PDB file of N, CA and C in Angstrom:
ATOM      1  N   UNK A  26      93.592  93.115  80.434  1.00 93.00           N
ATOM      2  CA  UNK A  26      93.903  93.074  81.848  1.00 93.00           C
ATOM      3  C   UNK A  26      93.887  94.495  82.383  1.00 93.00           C
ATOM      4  N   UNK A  27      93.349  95.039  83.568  1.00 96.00           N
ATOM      5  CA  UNK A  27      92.855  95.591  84.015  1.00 96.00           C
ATOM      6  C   UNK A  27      94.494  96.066  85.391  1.00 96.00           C
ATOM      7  N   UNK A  28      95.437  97.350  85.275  1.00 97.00           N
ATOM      8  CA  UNK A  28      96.147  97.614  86.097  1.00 97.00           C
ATOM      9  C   UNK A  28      95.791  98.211  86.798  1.00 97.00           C
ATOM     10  N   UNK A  29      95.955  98.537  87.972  1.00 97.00           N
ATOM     11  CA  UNK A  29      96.032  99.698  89.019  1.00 97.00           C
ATOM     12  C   UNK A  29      97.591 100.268  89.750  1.00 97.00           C
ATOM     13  N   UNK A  30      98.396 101.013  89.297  1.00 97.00           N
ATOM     14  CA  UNK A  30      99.503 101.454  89.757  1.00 97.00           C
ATOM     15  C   UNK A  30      99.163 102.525  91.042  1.00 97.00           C
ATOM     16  N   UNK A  31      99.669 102.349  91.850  1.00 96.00           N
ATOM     17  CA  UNK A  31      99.783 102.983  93.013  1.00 96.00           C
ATOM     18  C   UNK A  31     100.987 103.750  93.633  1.00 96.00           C
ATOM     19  N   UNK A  32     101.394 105.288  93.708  1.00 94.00           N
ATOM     20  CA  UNK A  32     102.675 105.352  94.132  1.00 94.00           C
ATOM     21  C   UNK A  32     103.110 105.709  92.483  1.00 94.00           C
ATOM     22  N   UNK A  33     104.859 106.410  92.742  1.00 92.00           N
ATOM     23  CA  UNK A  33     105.485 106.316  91.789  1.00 92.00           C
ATOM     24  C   UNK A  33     105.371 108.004  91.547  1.00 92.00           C
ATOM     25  N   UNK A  34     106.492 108.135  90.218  1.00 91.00           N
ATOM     26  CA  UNK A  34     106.220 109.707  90.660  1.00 91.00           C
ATOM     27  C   UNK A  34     105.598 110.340  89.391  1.00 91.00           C
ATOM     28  N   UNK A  35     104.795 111.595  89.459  1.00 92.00           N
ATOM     29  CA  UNK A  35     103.599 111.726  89.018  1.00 92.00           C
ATOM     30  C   UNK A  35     104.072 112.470  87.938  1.00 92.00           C
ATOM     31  N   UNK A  36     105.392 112.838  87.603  1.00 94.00           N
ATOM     32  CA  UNK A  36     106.054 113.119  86.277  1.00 94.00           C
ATOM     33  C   UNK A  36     106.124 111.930  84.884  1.00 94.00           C
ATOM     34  N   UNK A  37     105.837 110.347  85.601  1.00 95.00           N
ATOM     35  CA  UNK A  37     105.862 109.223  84.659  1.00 95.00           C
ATOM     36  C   UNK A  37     104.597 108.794  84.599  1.00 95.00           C
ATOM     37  N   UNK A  38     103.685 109.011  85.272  1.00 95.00           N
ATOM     38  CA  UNK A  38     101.973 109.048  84.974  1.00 95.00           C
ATOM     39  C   UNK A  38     102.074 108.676  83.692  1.00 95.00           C
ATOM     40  N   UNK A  39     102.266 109.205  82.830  1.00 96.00           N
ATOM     41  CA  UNK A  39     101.528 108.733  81.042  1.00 96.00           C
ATOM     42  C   UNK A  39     102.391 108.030  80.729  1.00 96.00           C
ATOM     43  N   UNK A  40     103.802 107.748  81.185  1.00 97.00           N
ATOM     44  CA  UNK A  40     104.553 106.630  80.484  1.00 97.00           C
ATOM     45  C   UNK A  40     104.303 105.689  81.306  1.00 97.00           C
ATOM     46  N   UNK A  41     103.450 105.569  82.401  1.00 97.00           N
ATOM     47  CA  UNK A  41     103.013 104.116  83.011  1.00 97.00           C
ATOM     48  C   UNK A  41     102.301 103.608  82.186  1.00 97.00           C
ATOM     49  N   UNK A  42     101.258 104.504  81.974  1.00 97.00           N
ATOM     50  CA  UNK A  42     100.256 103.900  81.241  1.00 97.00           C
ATOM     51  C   UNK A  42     100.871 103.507  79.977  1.00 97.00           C
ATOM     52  N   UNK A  43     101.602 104.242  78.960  1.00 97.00           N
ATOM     53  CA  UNK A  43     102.202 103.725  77.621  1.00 97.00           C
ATOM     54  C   UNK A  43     102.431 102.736  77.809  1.00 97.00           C
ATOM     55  N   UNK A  44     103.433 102.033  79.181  1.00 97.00           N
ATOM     56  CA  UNK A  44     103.863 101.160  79.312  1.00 97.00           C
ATOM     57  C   UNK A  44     103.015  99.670  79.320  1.00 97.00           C
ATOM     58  N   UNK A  45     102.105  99.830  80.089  1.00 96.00           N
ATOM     59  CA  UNK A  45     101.140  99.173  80.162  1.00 96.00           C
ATOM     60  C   UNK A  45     100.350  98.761  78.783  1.00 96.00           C
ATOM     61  N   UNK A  46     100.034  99.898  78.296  1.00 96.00           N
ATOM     62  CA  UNK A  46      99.644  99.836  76.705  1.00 96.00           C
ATOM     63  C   UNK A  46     100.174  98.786  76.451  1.00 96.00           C
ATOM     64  N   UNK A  47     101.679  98.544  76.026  1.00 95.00           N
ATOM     65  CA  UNK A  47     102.424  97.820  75.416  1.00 95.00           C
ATOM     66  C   UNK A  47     102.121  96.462  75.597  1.00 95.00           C
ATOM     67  N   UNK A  48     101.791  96.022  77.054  1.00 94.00           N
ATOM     68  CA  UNK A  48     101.356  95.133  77.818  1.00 94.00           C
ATOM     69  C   UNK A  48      99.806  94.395  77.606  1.00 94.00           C
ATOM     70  N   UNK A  49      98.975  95.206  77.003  1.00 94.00           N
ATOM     71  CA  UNK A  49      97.984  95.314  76.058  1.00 94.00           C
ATOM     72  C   UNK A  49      97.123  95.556  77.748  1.00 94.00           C
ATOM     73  N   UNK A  50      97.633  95.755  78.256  1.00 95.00           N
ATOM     74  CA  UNK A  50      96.572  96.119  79.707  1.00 95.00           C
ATOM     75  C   UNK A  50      96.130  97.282  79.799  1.00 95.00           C
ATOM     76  N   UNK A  51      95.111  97.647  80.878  1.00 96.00           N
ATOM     77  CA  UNK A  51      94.632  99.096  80.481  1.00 96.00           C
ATOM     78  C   UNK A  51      95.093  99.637  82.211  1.00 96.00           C
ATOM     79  N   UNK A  52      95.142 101.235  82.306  1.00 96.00           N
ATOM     80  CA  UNK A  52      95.642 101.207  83.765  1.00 96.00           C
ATOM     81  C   UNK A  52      95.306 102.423  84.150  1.00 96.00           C
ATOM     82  N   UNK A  53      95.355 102.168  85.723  1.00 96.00           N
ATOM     83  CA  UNK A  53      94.651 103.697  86.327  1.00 96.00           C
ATOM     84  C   UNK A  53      95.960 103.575  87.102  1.00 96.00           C
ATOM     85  N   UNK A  54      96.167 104.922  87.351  1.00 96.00           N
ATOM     86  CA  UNK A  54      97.421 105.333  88.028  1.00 96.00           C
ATOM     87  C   UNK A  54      97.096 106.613  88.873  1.00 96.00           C
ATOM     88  N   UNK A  55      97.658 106.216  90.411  1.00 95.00           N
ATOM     89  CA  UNK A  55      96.976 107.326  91.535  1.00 95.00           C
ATOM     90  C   UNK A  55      98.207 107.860  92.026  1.00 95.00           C
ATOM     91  N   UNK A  56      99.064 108.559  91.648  1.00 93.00           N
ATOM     92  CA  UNK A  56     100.774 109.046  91.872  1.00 93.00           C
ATOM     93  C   UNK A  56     100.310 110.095  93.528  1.00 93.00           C
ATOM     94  N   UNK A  57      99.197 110.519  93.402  1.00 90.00           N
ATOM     95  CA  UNK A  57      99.216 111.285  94.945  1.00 90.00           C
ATOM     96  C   UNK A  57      97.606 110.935  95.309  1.00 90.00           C
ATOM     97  N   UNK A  58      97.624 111.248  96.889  1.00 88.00           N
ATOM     98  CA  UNK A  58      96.548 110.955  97.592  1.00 88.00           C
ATOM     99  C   UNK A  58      95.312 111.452  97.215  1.00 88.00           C
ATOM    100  N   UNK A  59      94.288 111.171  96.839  1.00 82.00           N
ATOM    101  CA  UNK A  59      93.037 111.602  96.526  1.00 82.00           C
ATOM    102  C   UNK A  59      91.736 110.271  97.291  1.00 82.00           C
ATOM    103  N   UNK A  60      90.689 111.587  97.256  1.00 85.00           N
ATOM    104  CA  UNK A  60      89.940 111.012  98.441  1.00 85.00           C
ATOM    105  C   UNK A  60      89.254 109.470  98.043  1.00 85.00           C
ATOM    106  N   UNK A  61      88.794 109.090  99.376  1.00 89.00           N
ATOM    107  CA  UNK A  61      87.906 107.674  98.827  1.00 89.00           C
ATOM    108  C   UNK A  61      89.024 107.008  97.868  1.00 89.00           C
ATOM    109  N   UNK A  62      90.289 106.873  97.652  1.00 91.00           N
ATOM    110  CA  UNK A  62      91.183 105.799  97.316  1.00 91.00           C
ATOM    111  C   UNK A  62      90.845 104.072  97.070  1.00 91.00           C
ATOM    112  N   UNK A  63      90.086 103.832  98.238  1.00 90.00           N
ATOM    113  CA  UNK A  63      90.138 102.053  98.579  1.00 90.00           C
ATOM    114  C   UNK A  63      88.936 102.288  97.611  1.00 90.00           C
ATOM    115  N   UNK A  64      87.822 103.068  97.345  1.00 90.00           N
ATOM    116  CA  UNK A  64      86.811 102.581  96.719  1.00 90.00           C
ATOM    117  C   UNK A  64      86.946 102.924  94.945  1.00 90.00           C
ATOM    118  N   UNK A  65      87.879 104.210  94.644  1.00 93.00           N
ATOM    119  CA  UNK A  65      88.270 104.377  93.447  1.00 93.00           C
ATOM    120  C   UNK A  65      89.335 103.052  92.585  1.00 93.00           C
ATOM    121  N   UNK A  66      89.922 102.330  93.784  1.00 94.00           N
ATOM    122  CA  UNK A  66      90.983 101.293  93.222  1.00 94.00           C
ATOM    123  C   UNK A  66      90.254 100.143  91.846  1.00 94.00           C
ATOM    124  N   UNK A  67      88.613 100.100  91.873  1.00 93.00           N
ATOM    125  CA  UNK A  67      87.542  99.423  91.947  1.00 93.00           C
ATOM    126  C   UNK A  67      88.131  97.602  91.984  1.00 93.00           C
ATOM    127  N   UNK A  68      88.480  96.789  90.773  1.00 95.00           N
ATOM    128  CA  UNK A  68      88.003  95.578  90.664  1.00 95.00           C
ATOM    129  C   UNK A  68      89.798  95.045  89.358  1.00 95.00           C
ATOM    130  N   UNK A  69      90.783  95.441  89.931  1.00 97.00           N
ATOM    131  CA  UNK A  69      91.528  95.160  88.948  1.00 97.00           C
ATOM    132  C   UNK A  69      91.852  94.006  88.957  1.00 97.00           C
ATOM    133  N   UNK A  70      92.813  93.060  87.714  1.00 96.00           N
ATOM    134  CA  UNK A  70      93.535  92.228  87.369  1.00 96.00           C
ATOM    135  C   UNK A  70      95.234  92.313  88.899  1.00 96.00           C
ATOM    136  N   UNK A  71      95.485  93.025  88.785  1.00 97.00           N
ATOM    137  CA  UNK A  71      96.470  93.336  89.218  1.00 97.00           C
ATOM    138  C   UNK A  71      96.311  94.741  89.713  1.00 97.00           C
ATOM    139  N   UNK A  72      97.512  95.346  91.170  1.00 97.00           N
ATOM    140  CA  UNK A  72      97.541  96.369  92.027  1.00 97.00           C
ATOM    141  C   UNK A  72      99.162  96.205  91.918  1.00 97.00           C
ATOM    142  N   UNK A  73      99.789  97.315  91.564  1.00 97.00           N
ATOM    143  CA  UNK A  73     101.169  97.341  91.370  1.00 97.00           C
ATOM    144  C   UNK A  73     101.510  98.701  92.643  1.00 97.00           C
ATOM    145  N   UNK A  74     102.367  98.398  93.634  1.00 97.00           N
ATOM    146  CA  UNK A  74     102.675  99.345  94.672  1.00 97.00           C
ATOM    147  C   UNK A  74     104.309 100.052  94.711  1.00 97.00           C
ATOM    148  N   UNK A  75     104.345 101.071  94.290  1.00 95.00           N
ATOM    149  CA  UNK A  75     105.746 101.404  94.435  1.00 95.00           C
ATOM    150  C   UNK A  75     105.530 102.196  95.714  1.00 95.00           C
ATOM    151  N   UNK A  76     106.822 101.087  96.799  1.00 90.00           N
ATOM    152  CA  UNK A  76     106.366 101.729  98.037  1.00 90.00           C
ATOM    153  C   UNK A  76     107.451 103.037  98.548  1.00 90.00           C
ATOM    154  N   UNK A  77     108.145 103.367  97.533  1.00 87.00           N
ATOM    155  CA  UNK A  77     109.071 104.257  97.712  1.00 87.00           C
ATOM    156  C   UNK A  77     108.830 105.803  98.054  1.00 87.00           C
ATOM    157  N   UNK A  78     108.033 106.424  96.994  1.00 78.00           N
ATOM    158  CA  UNK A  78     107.512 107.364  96.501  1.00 78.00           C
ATOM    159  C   UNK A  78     105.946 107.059  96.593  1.00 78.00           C
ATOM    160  N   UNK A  79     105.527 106.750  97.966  1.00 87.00           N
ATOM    161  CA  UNK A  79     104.126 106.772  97.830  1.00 87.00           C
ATOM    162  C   UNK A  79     103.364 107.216  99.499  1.00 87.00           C
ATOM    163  N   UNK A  80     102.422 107.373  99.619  1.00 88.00           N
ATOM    164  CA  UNK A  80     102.019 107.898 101.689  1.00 88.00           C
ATOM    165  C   UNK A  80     101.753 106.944 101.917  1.00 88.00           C
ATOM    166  N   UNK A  81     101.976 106.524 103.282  1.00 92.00           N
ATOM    167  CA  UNK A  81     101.429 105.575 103.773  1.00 92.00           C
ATOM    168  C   UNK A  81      99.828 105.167 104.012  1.00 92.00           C
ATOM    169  N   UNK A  82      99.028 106.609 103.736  1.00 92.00           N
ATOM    170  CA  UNK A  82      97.211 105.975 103.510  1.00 92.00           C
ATOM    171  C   UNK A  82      97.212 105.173 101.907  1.00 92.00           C
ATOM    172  N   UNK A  83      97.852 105.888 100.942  1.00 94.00           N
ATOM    173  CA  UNK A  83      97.828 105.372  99.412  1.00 94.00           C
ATOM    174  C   UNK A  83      98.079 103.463  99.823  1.00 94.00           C
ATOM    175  N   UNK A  84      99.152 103.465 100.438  1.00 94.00           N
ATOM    176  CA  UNK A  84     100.052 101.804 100.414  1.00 94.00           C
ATOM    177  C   UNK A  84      98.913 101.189 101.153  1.00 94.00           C
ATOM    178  N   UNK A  85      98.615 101.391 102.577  1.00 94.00           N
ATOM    179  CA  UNK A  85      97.250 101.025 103.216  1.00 94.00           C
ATOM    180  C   UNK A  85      96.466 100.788 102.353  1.00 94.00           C
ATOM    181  N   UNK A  86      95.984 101.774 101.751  1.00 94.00           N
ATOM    182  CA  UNK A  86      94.242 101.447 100.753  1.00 94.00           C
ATOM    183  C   UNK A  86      95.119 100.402  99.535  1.00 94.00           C
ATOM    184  N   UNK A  87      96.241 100.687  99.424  1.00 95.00           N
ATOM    185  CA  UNK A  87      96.557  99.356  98.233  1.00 95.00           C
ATOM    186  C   UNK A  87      96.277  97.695  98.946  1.00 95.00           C
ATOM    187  N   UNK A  88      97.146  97.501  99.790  1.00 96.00           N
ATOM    188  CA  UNK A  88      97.299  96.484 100.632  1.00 96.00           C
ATOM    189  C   UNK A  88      95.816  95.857 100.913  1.00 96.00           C
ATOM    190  N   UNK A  89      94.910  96.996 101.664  1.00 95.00           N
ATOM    191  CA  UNK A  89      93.600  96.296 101.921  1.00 95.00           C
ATOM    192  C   UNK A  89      92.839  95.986 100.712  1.00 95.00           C
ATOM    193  N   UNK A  90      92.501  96.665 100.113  1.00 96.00           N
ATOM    194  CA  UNK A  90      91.954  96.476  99.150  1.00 96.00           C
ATOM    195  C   UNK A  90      92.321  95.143  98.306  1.00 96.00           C
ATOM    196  N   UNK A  91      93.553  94.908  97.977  1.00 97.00           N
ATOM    197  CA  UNK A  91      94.015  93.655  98.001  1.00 97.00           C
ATOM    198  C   UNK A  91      93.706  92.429  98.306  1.00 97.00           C
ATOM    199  N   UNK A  92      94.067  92.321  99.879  1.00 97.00           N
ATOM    200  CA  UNK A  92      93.560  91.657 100.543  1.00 97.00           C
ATOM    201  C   UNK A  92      91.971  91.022 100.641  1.00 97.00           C
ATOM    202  N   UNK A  93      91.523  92.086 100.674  1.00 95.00           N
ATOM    203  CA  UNK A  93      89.779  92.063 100.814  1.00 95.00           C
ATOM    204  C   UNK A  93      89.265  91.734  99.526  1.00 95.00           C
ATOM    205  N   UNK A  94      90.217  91.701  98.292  1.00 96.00           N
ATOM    206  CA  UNK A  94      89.180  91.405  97.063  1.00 96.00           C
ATOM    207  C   UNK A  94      89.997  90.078  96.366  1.00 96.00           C
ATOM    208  N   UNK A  95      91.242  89.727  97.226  1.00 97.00           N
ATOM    209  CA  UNK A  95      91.783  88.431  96.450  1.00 97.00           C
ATOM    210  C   UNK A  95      92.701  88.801  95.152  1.00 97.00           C
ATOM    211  N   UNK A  96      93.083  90.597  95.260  1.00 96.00           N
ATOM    212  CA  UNK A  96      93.781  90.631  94.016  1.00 96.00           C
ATOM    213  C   UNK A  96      95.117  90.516  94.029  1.00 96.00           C
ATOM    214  N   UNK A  97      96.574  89.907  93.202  1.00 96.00           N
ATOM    215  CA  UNK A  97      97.302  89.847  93.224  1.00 96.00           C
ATOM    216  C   UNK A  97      97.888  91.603  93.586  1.00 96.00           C
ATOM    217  N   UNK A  98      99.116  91.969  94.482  1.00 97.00           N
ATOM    218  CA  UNK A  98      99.432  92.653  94.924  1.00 97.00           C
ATOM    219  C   UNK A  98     101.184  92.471  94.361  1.00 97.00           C
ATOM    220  N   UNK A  99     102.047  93.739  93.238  1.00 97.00           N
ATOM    221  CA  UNK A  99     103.372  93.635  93.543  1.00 97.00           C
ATOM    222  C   UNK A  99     103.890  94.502  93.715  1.00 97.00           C
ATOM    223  N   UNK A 100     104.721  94.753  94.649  1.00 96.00           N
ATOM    224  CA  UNK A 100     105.495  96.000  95.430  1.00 96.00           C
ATOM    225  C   UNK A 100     106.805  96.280  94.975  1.00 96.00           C
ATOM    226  N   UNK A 101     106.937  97.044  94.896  1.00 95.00           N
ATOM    227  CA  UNK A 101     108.315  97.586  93.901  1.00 95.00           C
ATOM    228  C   UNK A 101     108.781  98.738  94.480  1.00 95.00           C
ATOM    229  N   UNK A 102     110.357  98.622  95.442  1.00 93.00           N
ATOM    230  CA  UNK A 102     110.705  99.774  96.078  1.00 93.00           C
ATOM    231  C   UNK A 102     111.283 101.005  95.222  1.00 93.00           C
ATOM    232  N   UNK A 103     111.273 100.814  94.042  1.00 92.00           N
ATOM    233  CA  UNK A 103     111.666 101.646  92.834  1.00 92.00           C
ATOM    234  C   UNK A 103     110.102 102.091  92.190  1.00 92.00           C
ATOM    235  N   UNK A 104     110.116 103.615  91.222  1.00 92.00           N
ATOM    236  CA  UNK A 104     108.643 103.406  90.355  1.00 92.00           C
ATOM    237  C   UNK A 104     109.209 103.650  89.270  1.00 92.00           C
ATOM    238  N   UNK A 105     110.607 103.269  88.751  1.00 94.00           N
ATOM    239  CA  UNK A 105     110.911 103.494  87.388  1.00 94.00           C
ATOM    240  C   UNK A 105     110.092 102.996  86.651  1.00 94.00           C
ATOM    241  N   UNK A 106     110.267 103.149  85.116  1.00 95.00           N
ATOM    242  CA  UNK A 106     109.728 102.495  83.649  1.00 95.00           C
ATOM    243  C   UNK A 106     109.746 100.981  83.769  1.00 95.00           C
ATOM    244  N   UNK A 107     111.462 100.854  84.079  1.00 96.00           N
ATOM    245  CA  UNK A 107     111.852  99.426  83.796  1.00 96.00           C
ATOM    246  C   UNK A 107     111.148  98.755  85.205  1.00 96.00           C
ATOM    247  N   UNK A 108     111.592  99.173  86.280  1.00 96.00           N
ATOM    248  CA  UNK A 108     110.373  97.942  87.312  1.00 96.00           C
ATOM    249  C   UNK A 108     109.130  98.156  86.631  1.00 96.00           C
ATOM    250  N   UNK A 109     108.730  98.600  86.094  1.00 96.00           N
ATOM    251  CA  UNK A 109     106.719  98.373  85.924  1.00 96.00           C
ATOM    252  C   UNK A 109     107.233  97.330  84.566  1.00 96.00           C
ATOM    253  N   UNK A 110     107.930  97.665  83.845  1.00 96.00           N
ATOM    254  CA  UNK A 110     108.176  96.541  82.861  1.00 96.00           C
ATOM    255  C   UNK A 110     108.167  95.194  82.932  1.00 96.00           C
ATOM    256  N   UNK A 111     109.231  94.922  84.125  1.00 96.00           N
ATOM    257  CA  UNK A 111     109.580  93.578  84.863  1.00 96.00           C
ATOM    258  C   UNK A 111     108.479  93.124  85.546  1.00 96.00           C
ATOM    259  N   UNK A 112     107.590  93.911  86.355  1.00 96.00           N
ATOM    260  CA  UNK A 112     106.425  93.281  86.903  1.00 96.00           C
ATOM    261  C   UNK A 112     105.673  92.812  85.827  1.00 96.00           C
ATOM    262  N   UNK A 113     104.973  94.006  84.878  1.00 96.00           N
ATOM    263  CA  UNK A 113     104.301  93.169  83.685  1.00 96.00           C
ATOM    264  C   UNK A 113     104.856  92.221  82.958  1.00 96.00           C
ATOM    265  N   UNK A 114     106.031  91.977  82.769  1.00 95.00           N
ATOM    266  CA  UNK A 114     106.674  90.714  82.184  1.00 95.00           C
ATOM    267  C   UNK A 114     106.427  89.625  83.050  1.00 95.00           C
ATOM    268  N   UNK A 115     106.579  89.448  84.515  1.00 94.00           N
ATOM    269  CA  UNK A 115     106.565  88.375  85.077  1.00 94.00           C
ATOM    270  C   UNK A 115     105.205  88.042  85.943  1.00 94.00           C
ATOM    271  N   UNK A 116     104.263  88.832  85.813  1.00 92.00           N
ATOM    272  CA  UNK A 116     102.807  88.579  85.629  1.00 92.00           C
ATOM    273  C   UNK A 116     102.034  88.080  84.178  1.00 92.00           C
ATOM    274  N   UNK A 117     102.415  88.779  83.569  1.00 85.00           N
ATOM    275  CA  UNK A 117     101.524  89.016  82.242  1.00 85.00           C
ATOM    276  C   UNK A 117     102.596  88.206  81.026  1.00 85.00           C
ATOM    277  N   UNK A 118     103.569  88.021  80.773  1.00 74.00           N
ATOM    278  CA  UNK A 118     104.210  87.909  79.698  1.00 74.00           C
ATOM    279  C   UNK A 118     104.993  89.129  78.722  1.00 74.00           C
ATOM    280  N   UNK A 119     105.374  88.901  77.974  1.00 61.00           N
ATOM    281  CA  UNK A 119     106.133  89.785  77.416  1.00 61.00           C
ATOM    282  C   UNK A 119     105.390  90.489  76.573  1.00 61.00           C
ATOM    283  N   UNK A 120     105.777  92.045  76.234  1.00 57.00           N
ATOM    284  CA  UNK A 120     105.250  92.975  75.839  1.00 57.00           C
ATOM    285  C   UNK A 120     104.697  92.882  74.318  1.00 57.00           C
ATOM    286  N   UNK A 121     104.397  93.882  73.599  1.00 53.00           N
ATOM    287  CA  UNK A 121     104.976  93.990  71.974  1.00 53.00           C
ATOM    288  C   UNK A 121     105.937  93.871  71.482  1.00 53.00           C
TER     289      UNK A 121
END
């Protein structure tokens, strides 16, 4: 399964992804604004939005992109470890 994390703060970047690992999913993680966003998001399983710690163009290009491709979208006003945990648990199933 294919993640896209959006948002969140860019000190937990590699423990998203570990996290995900665990999850046996693979994941791109965009913690700050970089250009062409909506077209880098490409074709995921899932778009995970922590809308706390994130700009409002990042949440935009999450949302549409979303929208426009039919992908499940979950928003999480926290970007701890444990919310990305709980989302992948209650999407995906339980970890390792």
């Amino acid at each position: 399964m294919n993640v896209v994390i959006i948002g969140g703060n860019e000190c937990m970047e590699c423990r998203y992804k570990c996290i995900c690992k665990e999850y046996s999913c693979k994941a791109k993680v965009f913690t700050k604004l970089e250009g062409h966003l909506l077209e880098r998001i490409g074709n995921p399983d899932l778009i995970v939005l922590f809308t706390n710690p994130v700009a409002h163009d990042m949440a935009w290009a999450a949302r549409t992109k979303a929208a426009q491709a039919n992908i499940p979208l979950v928003q999480s006003h926290c970007g701890s470890g444990t919310a990305l945990k709980n989302i992948l648990k209650n999407q995906i199933g339980s970890g390792a």
